[in-house]
mmCIF file of C-alpha atoms and ligand atoms in Angstrom:
data_model
loop_
_atom_site.group_PDB
_atom_site.id
_atom_site.type_symbol
_atom_site.label_atom_id
_atom_site.label_comp_id
_atom_site.label_asym_id
_atom_site.label_seq_id
_atom_site.Cartn_x
_atom_site.Cartn_y
_atom_site.Cartn_z
ATOM 1 C CA MET A 1 -121.733 -158.467 68.108
ATOM 2 C CA ASN A 2 -120.099 -161.027 70.326
ATOM 3 C CA THR A 3 -116.370 -161.376 70.362
ATOM 4 C CA ARG A 4 -116.337 -164.765 68.645
ATOM 5 C CA ARG A 5 -118.423 -163.485 65.716
ATOM 6 C CA LYS A 6 -116.242 -160.419 65.427
ATOM 7 C CA PHE A 7 -113.167 -162.642 65.340
ATOM 8 C CA LEU A 8 -114.656 -164.980 62.719
ATOM 9 C CA GLN A 9 -115.721 -162.049 60.584
ATOM 10 C CA SER A 10 -112.409 -160.308 60.780
ATOM 11 C CA SER A 11 -110.485 -163.505 60.029
ATOM 12 C CA LEU A 12 -112.833 -164.159 57.083
ATOM 13 C CA PHE A 13 -112.202 -160.651 55.755
ATOM 14 C CA SER A 14 -108.513 -160.942 56.276
ATOM 15 C CA SER A 15 -108.353 -164.275 54.476
ATOM 16 C CA ILE A 16 -110.392 -162.822 51.593
ATOM 17 C CA GLY A 17 -107.961 -159.906 51.667
ATOM 18 C CA ILE A 18 -105.043 -162.245 51.395
ATOM 19 C CA VAL A 19 -106.614 -164.166 48.515
ATOM 20 C CA LEU A 20 -107.402 -160.930 46.670
ATOM 21 C CA THR A 21 -103.993 -159.551 47.348
ATOM 22 C CA LYS A 22 -102.319 -162.677 46.069
ATOM 23 C CA LYS A 23 -104.547 -162.771 43.025
ATOM 24 C CA THR A 24 -104.210 -159.154 42.084
ATOM 25 C CA LEU A 25 -100.662 -158.564 43.234
ATOM 26 C CA GLY A 26 -98.642 -161.525 42.013
ATOM 27 C CA ALA A 27 -94.890 -161.602 42.438
ATOM 28 C CA SER A 28 -94.074 -160.608 38.894
ATOM 29 C CA ASP A 29 -96.868 -158.109 38.387
ATOM 30 C CA SER A 30 -96.990 -156.484 41.817
ATOM 31 C CA TYR A 31 -97.838 -153.139 40.264
ATOM 32 C CA PRO A 32 -99.005 -152.043 36.879
ATOM 33 C CA THR A 33 -95.880 -151.753 34.788
ATOM 34 C CA VAL A 34 -95.323 -149.046 32.268
ATOM 35 C CA LYS A 35 -93.216 -150.572 29.559
ATOM 36 C CA GLY A 36 -91.105 -147.651 28.613
ATOM 37 C CA LYS A 37 -87.874 -146.515 27.209
ATOM 38 C CA PRO A 38 -85.021 -146.906 29.642
ATOM 39 C CA ILE A 39 -83.671 -143.797 31.333
ATOM 40 C CA VAL A 40 -81.105 -143.042 34.024
ATOM 41 C CA ILE A 41 -80.407 -139.823 35.903
ATOM 42 C CA SER A 42 -77.754 -139.035 38.470
ATOM 43 C CA THR A 43 -76.469 -136.155 40.533
ATOM 44 C CA TRP A 44 -73.684 -133.751 39.644
ATOM 45 C CA ASP A 45 -71.184 -133.807 36.788
ATOM 46 C CA ALA A 46 -69.758 -137.206 37.717
ATOM 47 C CA GLY A 47 -73.180 -138.505 36.750
ATOM 48 C CA LEU A 48 -72.267 -138.265 33.064
ATOM 49 C CA ASN A 49 -69.704 -141.052 33.382
ATOM 50 C CA ALA A 50 -71.771 -142.977 35.894
ATOM 51 C CA ASN A 51 -74.758 -142.971 33.527
ATOM 52 C CA LYS A 52 -72.576 -144.591 30.865
ATOM 53 C CA GLY A 53 -71.875 -147.422 33.308
ATOM 54 C CA ALA A 54 -75.598 -147.777 33.944
ATOM 55 C CA TRP A 55 -76.319 -147.726 30.231
ATOM 56 C CA ASN A 56 -74.212 -150.860 29.705
ATOM 57 C CA HIS A 57 -77.167 -152.608 31.344
ATOM 58 C CA LEU A 58 -80.146 -150.413 30.435
ATOM 59 C CA GLY A 59 -79.181 -150.143 26.772
ATOM 60 C CA LYS A 60 -79.280 -153.931 26.445
ATOM 61 C CA GLY A 61 -82.620 -154.344 28.152
ATOM 62 C CA GLY A 62 -81.017 -155.101 31.537
ATOM 63 C CA ARG A 63 -82.528 -154.512 34.974
ATOM 64 C CA ALA A 64 -82.584 -151.048 36.514
ATOM 65 C CA LEU A 65 -81.164 -152.580 39.694
ATOM 66 C CA ASP A 66 -78.032 -153.815 37.912
ATOM 67 C CA ALA A 67 -77.757 -150.482 36.136
ATOM 68 C CA VAL A 68 -77.817 -148.320 39.263
ATOM 69 C CA GLU A 69 -75.231 -150.514 40.964
ATOM 70 C CA ALA A 70 -72.867 -150.559 37.965
ATOM 71 C CA GLY A 71 -73.409 -146.844 37.354
ATOM 72 C CA VAL A 72 -72.288 -145.561 40.729
ATOM 73 C CA MET A 73 -69.450 -148.113 40.849
ATOM 74 C CA VAL A 74 -67.882 -146.056 38.074
ATOM 75 C CA THR A 75 -67.802 -143.036 40.390
ATOM 76 C CA GLU A 76 -66.637 -145.066 43.386
ATOM 77 C CA SER A 77 -63.632 -146.120 41.284
ATOM 78 C CA GLU A 78 -62.683 -142.649 40.087
ATOM 79 C CA GLN A 79 -59.700 -141.434 42.085
ATOM 80 C CA SER A 80 -60.323 -137.887 40.928
ATOM 81 C CA CYS A 81 -63.779 -137.965 42.435
ATOM 82 C CA CYS A 82 -64.661 -137.536 46.079
ATOM 83 C CA VAL A 83 -67.010 -140.477 46.416
ATOM 84 C CA GLY A 84 -65.010 -143.650 47.053
ATOM 85 C CA LEU A 85 -61.781 -144.475 48.842
ATOM 86 C CA GLY A 86 -59.997 -141.564 47.128
ATOM 87 C CA ALA A 87 -62.228 -139.125 48.989
ATOM 88 C CA ASN A 88 -61.517 -136.787 51.869
ATOM 89 C CA PRO A 89 -61.228 -138.384 55.291
ATOM 90 C CA ASP A 90 -63.038 -137.601 58.494
ATOM 91 C CA ARG A 91 -61.367 -135.272 60.951
ATOM 92 C CA ASP A 92 -59.382 -138.163 62.432
ATOM 93 C CA GLY A 93 -57.919 -138.941 59.004
ATOM 94 C CA PHE A 94 -59.994 -141.987 58.008
ATOM 95 C CA VAL A 95 -62.144 -142.346 54.885
ATOM 96 C CA THR A 96 -65.545 -143.731 55.846
ATOM 97 C CA LEU A 97 -68.119 -144.613 53.213
ATOM 98 C CA ASP A 98 -71.922 -144.838 53.169
ATOM 99 C CA ALA A 99 -74.193 -146.289 50.469
ATOM 100 C CA CYS A 100 -77.662 -147.633 49.858
ATOM 101 C CA ILE A 101 -79.625 -149.314 47.085
ATOM 102 C CA MET A 102 -83.336 -149.983 46.539
ATOM 103 C CA ASP A 103 -85.166 -152.041 43.934
ATOM 104 C CA ASP A 104 -88.674 -152.093 42.477
ATOM 105 C CA LYS A 105 -90.130 -154.289 45.209
ATOM 106 C CA PHE A 106 -89.213 -152.252 48.301
ATOM 107 C CA ASN A 107 -86.131 -154.401 48.854
ATOM 108 C CA CYS A 108 -83.334 -152.235 50.144
ATOM 109 C CA GLY A 109 -79.862 -152.503 51.593
ATOM 110 C CA SER A 110 -77.468 -150.073 53.152
ATOM 111 C CA VAL A 111 -74.000 -149.801 54.644
ATOM 112 C CA ALA A 112 -72.609 -146.947 56.672
ATOM 113 C CA PHE A 113 -69.350 -145.952 58.344
ATOM 114 C CA LEU A 114 -67.647 -148.570 56.196
ATOM 115 C CA GLU A 115 -63.864 -148.420 55.874
ATOM 116 C CA ARG A 116 -61.369 -149.873 53.364
ATOM 117 C CA ILE A 117 -63.905 -151.323 50.924
ATOM 118 C CA LYS A 118 -63.828 -150.003 47.374
ATOM 119 C CA HIS A 119 -67.455 -150.557 46.398
ATOM 120 C CA PRO A 120 -69.822 -149.887 49.286
ATOM 121 C CA ILE A 121 -72.773 -149.926 46.859
ATOM 122 C CA SER A 122 -72.125 -153.602 46.110
ATOM 123 C CA VAL A 123 -71.909 -154.399 49.812
ATOM 124 C CA ALA A 124 -75.244 -152.600 50.264
ATOM 125 C CA ARG A 125 -76.709 -154.806 47.549
ATOM 126 C CA ARG A 126 -75.416 -157.924 49.314
ATOM 127 C CA VAL A 127 -76.990 -156.708 52.562
ATOM 128 C CA MET A 128 -80.267 -156.412 50.653
ATOM 129 C CA GLU A 129 -80.006 -159.781 48.952
ATOM 130 C CA LYS A 130 -78.206 -161.954 51.464
ATOM 131 C CA THR A 131 -79.234 -160.807 54.927
ATOM 132 C CA PRO A 132 -82.561 -160.336 56.676
ATOM 133 C CA HIS A 133 -81.496 -156.738 57.451
ATOM 134 C CA VAL A 134 -81.542 -153.375 55.757
ATOM 135 C CA MET A 135 -78.489 -151.697 57.305
ATOM 136 C CA LEU A 136 -75.064 -152.815 58.462
ATOM 137 C CA VAL A 137 -72.605 -150.327 59.883
ATOM 138 C CA GLY A 138 -68.962 -149.923 60.829
ATOM 139 C CA SER A 139 -66.855 -152.949 61.638
ATOM 140 C CA GLY A 140 -69.874 -155.250 61.257
ATOM 141 C CA ALA A 141 -70.423 -154.022 57.710
ATOM 142 C CA GLN A 142 -66.731 -154.484 56.967
ATOM 143 C CA GLN A 143 -66.731 -157.989 58.455
ATOM 144 C CA PHE A 144 -69.718 -158.885 56.292
ATOM 145 C CA ALA A 145 -68.025 -157.445 53.194
ATOM 146 C CA VAL A 146 -64.861 -159.464 53.785
ATOM 147 C CA ALA A 147 -66.895 -162.619 54.399
ATOM 148 C CA GLU A 148 -68.607 -161.950 51.064
ATOM 149 C CA GLY A 149 -65.234 -161.845 49.313
ATOM 150 C CA PHE A 150 -64.649 -158.081 49.080
ATOM 151 C CA THR A 151 -60.984 -157.055 49.364
ATOM 152 C CA LEU A 152 -59.850 -155.074 52.377
ATOM 153 C CA GLU A 153 -57.969 -152.208 50.749
ATOM 154 C CA PRO A 154 -54.973 -150.522 52.409
ATOM 155 C CA GLN A 155 -55.828 -147.797 54.870
ATOM 156 C CA GLU A 156 -54.212 -144.885 53.096
ATOM 157 C CA LEU A 157 -55.324 -141.557 51.731
ATOM 158 C CA SER A 158 -55.174 -140.678 48.048
ATOM 159 C CA PRO A 159 -52.548 -137.996 47.295
ATOM 160 C CA ASP A 160 -55.268 -135.333 46.821
ATOM 161 C CA ALA A 161 -57.060 -136.271 50.012
ATOM 162 C CA LYS A 162 -53.769 -136.352 51.952
ATOM 163 C CA HIS A 163 -52.958 -132.850 50.775
ATOM 164 C CA ALA A 164 -56.461 -131.585 51.570
ATOM 165 C CA TYR A 165 -56.359 -133.152 55.017
ATOM 166 C CA GLU A 166 -52.980 -131.631 55.810
ATOM 167 C CA GLU A 167 -54.333 -128.239 54.767
ATOM 168 C CA TRP A 168 -57.454 -128.720 56.851
ATOM 169 C CA LEU A 169 -55.426 -129.744 59.900
ATOM 170 C CA LYS A 170 -53.737 -126.330 59.947
ATOM 171 C CA LYS A 171 -56.973 -124.794 61.211
ATOM 172 C CA SER A 172 -59.033 -127.891 62.032
ATOM 173 C CA GLU A 173 -62.178 -125.846 61.671
ATOM 174 C CA TYR A 174 -65.313 -127.854 62.075
ATOM 175 C CA LYS A 175 -68.327 -125.803 61.196
ATOM 176 C CA PRO A 176 -71.040 -127.866 59.539
ATOM 177 C CA VAL A 177 -72.777 -124.749 58.375
ATOM 178 C CA ILE A 178 -72.450 -124.193 54.700
ATOM 179 C CA ASN A 179 -72.069 -126.458 51.719
ATOM 180 C CA ILE A 180 -72.897 -124.358 48.739
ATOM 181 C CA GLU A 181 -72.028 -126.823 46.067
ATOM 182 C CA ASN A 182 -71.258 -124.698 43.072
ATOM 183 C CA SER A 183 -68.040 -124.230 41.228
ATOM 184 C CA LYS A 184 -66.991 -121.340 43.425
ATOM 185 C CA GLY A 185 -68.430 -122.519 46.692
ATOM 186 C CA HIS A 186 -66.008 -122.931 49.542
ATOM 187 C CA GLY A 187 -67.708 -124.029 52.688
ATOM 188 C CA PRO A 188 -65.796 -125.510 55.581
ATOM 189 C CA PHE A 189 -66.213 -128.881 53.914
ATOM 190 C CA ALA A 190 -64.709 -127.571 50.713
ATOM 191 C CA PRO A 191 -61.109 -128.679 50.604
ATOM 192 C CA SER A 192 -58.372 -126.461 49.297
ATOM 193 C CA GLN A 193 -57.619 -128.962 46.559
ATOM 194 C CA PHE A 194 -60.465 -127.417 44.608
ATOM 195 C CA ASP A 195 -59.058 -123.911 44.752
ATOM 196 C CA ASN A 196 -58.803 -124.078 40.982
ATOM 197 C CA GLY A 197 -62.553 -123.484 40.935
ATOM 198 C CA GLU A 198 -63.423 -127.065 40.088
ATOM 199 C CA TRP A 199 -65.789 -128.575 42.557
ATOM 200 C CA ASN A 200 -65.951 -132.276 43.089
ATOM 201 C CA HIS A 201 -68.822 -133.709 45.029
ATOM 202 C CA ASP A 202 -68.601 -136.368 47.616
ATOM 203 C CA THR A 203 -71.859 -138.087 46.680
ATOM 204 C CA ILE A 204 -73.613 -139.623 43.731
ATOM 205 C CA GLY A 205 -77.312 -140.494 43.719
ATOM 206 C CA MET A 206 -78.786 -142.337 40.734
ATOM 207 C CA VAL A 207 -82.279 -143.489 39.792
ATOM 208 C CA ALA A 208 -83.236 -145.452 36.686
ATOM 209 C CA MET A 209 -86.092 -147.072 34.811
ATOM 210 C CA ASP A 210 -85.549 -150.141 32.630
ATOM 211 C CA THR A 211 -87.360 -151.345 29.501
ATOM 212 C CA ASP A 212 -89.835 -153.235 31.660
ATOM 213 C CA GLY A 213 -90.744 -149.935 33.335
ATOM 214 C CA ASN A 214 -89.234 -150.992 36.663
ATOM 215 C CA LEU A 215 -87.411 -148.498 38.851
ATOM 216 C CA SER A 216 -84.360 -148.748 41.108
ATOM 217 C CA GLY A 217 -81.975 -146.348 42.795
ATOM 218 C CA SER A 218 -78.560 -146.102 44.420
ATOM 219 C CA CYS A 219 -76.668 -143.548 46.456
ATOM 220 C CA THR A 220 -73.028 -143.646 47.575
ATOM 221 C CA THR A 221 -70.810 -141.159 49.378
ATOM 222 C CA SER A 222 -67.774 -140.484 51.494
ATOM 223 C CA GLY A 223 -69.966 -138.047 53.388
ATOM 224 C CA MET A 224 -68.681 -134.598 54.087
ATOM 225 C CA GLY A 225 -64.936 -134.147 54.230
ATOM 226 C CA PHE A 226 -63.490 -133.664 57.725
ATOM 227 C CA LYS A 227 -66.732 -134.694 59.365
ATOM 228 C CA MET A 228 -66.806 -135.869 62.974
ATOM 229 C CA ARG A 229 -65.801 -139.505 63.275
ATOM 230 C CA GLY A 230 -68.937 -141.635 63.085
ATOM 231 C CA ARG A 231 -71.060 -138.970 61.399
ATOM 232 C CA LEU A 232 -73.619 -140.252 58.898
ATOM 233 C CA GLY A 233 -75.514 -138.127 56.469
ATOM 234 C CA ASP A 234 -78.639 -138.880 54.498
ATOM 235 C CA SER A 235 -77.014 -140.933 51.739
ATOM 236 C CA PRO A 236 -77.200 -144.421 53.329
ATOM 237 C CA ILE A 237 -80.628 -143.786 54.840
ATOM 238 C CA ILE A 238 -83.577 -145.192 52.924
ATOM 239 C CA GLY A 239 -86.208 -142.473 52.657
ATOM 240 C CA ALA A 240 -83.677 -139.684 53.134
ATOM 241 C CA GLY A 241 -80.895 -140.070 50.530
ATOM 242 C CA LEU A 242 -82.903 -142.443 48.345
ATOM 243 C CA TYR A 243 -86.390 -143.805 47.913
ATOM 244 C CA VAL A 244 -88.067 -145.945 45.264
ATOM 245 C CA ASP A 245 -91.737 -146.793 44.951
ATOM 246 C CA ASN A 246 -92.222 -148.706 41.726
ATOM 247 C CA GLU A 247 -95.839 -147.609 41.534
ATOM 248 C CA VAL A 248 -94.944 -143.926 41.544
ATOM 249 C CA GLY A 249 -91.317 -142.952 41.048
ATOM 250 C CA ALA A 250 -87.877 -142.691 42.590
ATOM 251 C CA ALA A 251 -85.871 -139.869 44.127
ATOM 252 C CA THR A 252 -82.438 -139.164 45.509
ATOM 253 C CA ALA A 253 -80.868 -136.304 47.438
ATOM 254 C CA THR A 254 -77.573 -134.496 47.765
ATOM 255 C CA GLY A 255 -76.236 -131.646 49.844
ATOM 256 C CA GLN A 256 -76.224 -131.207 53.575
ATOM 257 C CA GLY A 257 -77.475 -134.569 54.769
ATOM 258 C CA GLU A 258 -78.605 -133.471 58.197
ATOM 259 C CA ASP A 259 -81.250 -131.274 56.588
ATOM 260 C CA VAL A 260 -82.397 -134.020 54.254
ATOM 261 C CA ILE A 261 -82.775 -136.513 57.093
ATOM 262 C CA ARG A 262 -84.953 -134.223 59.197
ATOM 263 C CA MET A 263 -87.633 -134.028 56.506
ATOM 264 C CA ALA A 264 -87.205 -137.565 55.080
ATOM 265 C CA GLY A 265 -86.239 -135.942 51.793
ATOM 266 C CA SER A 266 -86.413 -138.567 49.070
ATOM 267 C CA HIS A 267 -89.517 -140.175 50.509
ATOM 268 C CA THR A 268 -91.158 -136.764 50.630
ATOM 269 C CA VAL A 269 -90.381 -136.202 46.940
ATOM 270 C CA VAL A 270 -91.904 -139.576 46.019
ATOM 271 C CA GLU A 271 -95.016 -138.783 48.051
ATOM 272 C CA TYR A 272 -95.421 -135.475 46.215
ATOM 273 C CA MET A 273 -95.193 -137.382 42.926
ATOM 274 C CA ARG A 274 -97.846 -139.775 44.231
ATOM 275 C CA GLN A 275 -100.095 -136.766 44.676
ATOM 276 C CA GLY A 276 -99.679 -136.019 40.978
ATOM 277 C CA LEU A 277 -96.825 -133.523 40.904
ATOM 278 C CA SER A 278 -94.226 -133.769 38.157
ATOM 279 C CA PRO A 279 -90.718 -134.806 39.282
ATOM 280 C CA GLU A 280 -89.506 -131.208 39.045
ATOM 281 C CA MET A 281 -92.437 -129.789 41.023
ATOM 282 C CA ALA A 282 -92.140 -132.573 43.602
ATOM 283 C CA CYS A 283 -88.451 -131.725 44.095
ATOM 284 C CA LYS A 284 -89.314 -128.027 44.312
ATOM 285 C CA LYS A 285 -91.950 -128.578 47.000
ATOM 286 C CA ALA A 286 -89.534 -130.706 49.002
ATOM 287 C CA ILE A 287 -86.854 -128.005 48.699
ATOM 288 C CA GLU A 288 -89.381 -125.412 49.867
ATOM 289 C CA ARG A 289 -90.000 -127.589 52.882
ATOM 290 C CA VAL A 290 -86.277 -127.704 53.711
ATOM 291 C CA VAL A 291 -86.159 -123.921 53.388
ATOM 292 C CA LYS A 292 -89.190 -123.493 55.618
ATOM 293 C CA ILE A 293 -87.678 -125.725 58.296
ATOM 294 C CA LYS A 294 -84.282 -123.984 58.137
ATOM 295 C CA GLY A 295 -85.682 -120.453 58.006
ATOM 296 C CA GLU A 296 -82.890 -117.845 57.857
ATOM 297 C CA LYS A 297 -80.216 -120.541 57.917
ATOM 298 C CA ALA A 298 -81.315 -121.918 54.530
ATOM 299 C CA LYS A 299 -79.049 -119.365 52.887
ATOM 300 C CA ASP A 300 -76.061 -121.205 54.380
ATOM 301 C CA ILE A 301 -76.784 -124.706 53.114
ATOM 302 C CA GLN A 302 -77.215 -126.506 49.844
ATOM 303 C CA VAL A 303 -79.708 -129.326 49.380
ATOM 304 C CA ALA A 304 -80.888 -130.705 46.044
ATOM 305 C CA PHE A 305 -83.328 -133.401 44.986
ATOM 306 C CA LEU A 306 -83.533 -135.396 41.779
ATOM 307 C CA ALA A 307 -86.515 -137.493 40.711
ATOM 308 C CA LEU A 308 -87.901 -139.785 38.033
ATOM 309 C CA ASN A 309 -91.523 -140.825 37.688
ATOM 310 C CA LYS A 310 -93.160 -143.916 36.284
ATOM 311 C CA LYS A 311 -93.734 -142.165 32.948
ATOM 312 C CA GLY A 312 -89.984 -141.632 32.559
ATOM 313 C CA GLU A 313 -90.214 -137.883 33.266
ATOM 314 C CA VAL A 314 -87.332 -136.391 35.236
ATOM 315 C CA GLY A 315 -86.653 -133.258 37.254
ATOM 316 C CA GLY A 316 -84.467 -131.734 39.921
ATOM 317 C CA TYR A 317 -84.441 -128.696 42.194
ATOM 318 C CA ALA A 318 -81.980 -127.134 44.619
ATOM 319 C CA ILE A 319 -81.900 -124.452 47.279
ATOM 320 C CA HIS A 320 -79.069 -122.625 45.535
ATOM 321 C CA LYS A 321 -77.662 -122.256 42.072
ATOM 322 C CA GLY A 322 -75.044 -124.792 41.026
ATOM 323 C CA PHE A 323 -76.761 -128.161 41.197
ATOM 324 C CA SER A 324 -76.649 -130.120 37.965
ATOM 325 C CA TYR A 325 -77.738 -133.599 37.056
ATOM 326 C CA ALA A 326 -76.883 -135.991 34.244
ATOM 327 C CA VAL A 327 -79.563 -137.611 32.075
ATOM 328 C CA LYS A 328 -79.155 -140.536 29.702
ATOM 329 C CA SER A 329 -81.793 -142.217 27.576
ATOM 330 C CA ASN A 330 -82.006 -143.461 23.997
ATOM 331 C CA ASP A 331 -82.190 -139.913 22.711
ATOM 332 C CA ARG A 332 -80.620 -137.783 25.474
ATOM 333 C CA GLU A 333 -77.186 -137.558 27.034
ATOM 334 C CA GLU A 334 -76.648 -134.293 28.827
ATOM 335 C CA LEU A 335 -75.966 -132.394 31.998
ATOM 336 C CA VAL A 336 -78.941 -130.305 33.100
ATOM 337 C CA LYS A 337 -78.659 -127.258 35.340
ATOM 338 C CA ALA A 338 -81.366 -127.541 37.952
ATOM 339 C CA LYS A 339 -83.593 -124.648 38.977
ATOM 340 C CA TYR A 340 -83.230 -123.261 42.481
ATOM 341 C CA VAL A 341 -85.251 -121.300 44.993
ATOM 342 C CA MET A 342 -82.665 -118.830 46.393
ATOM 343 C CA ASP A 343 -80.101 -116.621 44.686
HETATM 344 C C1 SD4 B 401 -73.956 -136.151 53.142
HETATM 345 N N1 SD4 B 401 -75.540 -135.768 51.382
HETATM 346 O O1 SD4 B 401 -73.152 -136.961 53.591
HETATM 347 C C2 SD4 B 401 -74.151 -136.062 51.631
HETATM 348 C C3 SD4 B 401 -73.227 -135.039 51.070
HETATM 349 C C4 SD4 B 401 -73.415 -134.699 49.637
HETATM 350 O O2 SD4 B 401 -72.490 -133.865 47.659
HETATM 351 O O3 SD4 B 401 -74.447 -134.926 49.034
HETATM 352 N N2 SD4 B 401 -72.443 -134.110 48.972
HETATM 353 O O4 SD4 B 401 -74.596 -135.382 53.849
#
């Protein structure tokens, strides 16, 4: 076939493709929607309160996107929690925050290494909705936030974080090795403020489905306490800390971010769901992959995944005991202890 014919044929096919695509995948009905009951799930105990914030939208027929933003804002505001500005600083004494958000149409936004802004999740949403980009970091992200009307908060540590930092400075140990996130776990990232046995987590991941059957997700964190300055984990990275495919499901991750990034954690969970696995089995297979990659060292780290599929089924899995997730729907409001692969 001569080149001109090939070109004509391929442009004919591609224009037919475009017509078909436009016809079958219109803006409002991009994918078959499952009209279902709304549901929201989020990581760790703080998820119980965060889910209530999400429910203010979901319970009234609101959008999953609004729900996942409002939900994690609750946690970002809680001084007693290690997610927002009240969280532990990096090893130079500064709190740096990371967050991302993703809707039902593959729109996503993310901020990382953001300082002095109370609600990084809302800045991430503005990045998604008001810029041609997906990620803004550091001073650029802060500049954008201020230009968007966010308040620049004072650069000071919360009393708990100040105490924890002072304690940490005594040894200044930096060993990003273990982060067993259970009530008794005390890795190098575990500050002494939790010596009472209570463990607060520095991350919340949330995924939700609304009454229209559309999915969205959010993830926000202060990262690991006493991290190297400039360190990012998985939480602001689309595909690692969070992924949403409205045709299939949504997933989020928590735990040692480095090990989630190297196997594109949340995206991997969604792909397993695409292959037909339930959310719990998809999370389990992804955890098994982390363990396989880490080998012997898997005993020293905690990673957990949490997922929701298009049918409204949920599930989570962790490497170690201690990961729990909060579920809220019309008929459920509870904290579920996730299964795990290693004792
Ligand atoms: C990070 N994944 O920055 C986060 C930490 C986390 O509960 O999930 N902590 O690596």
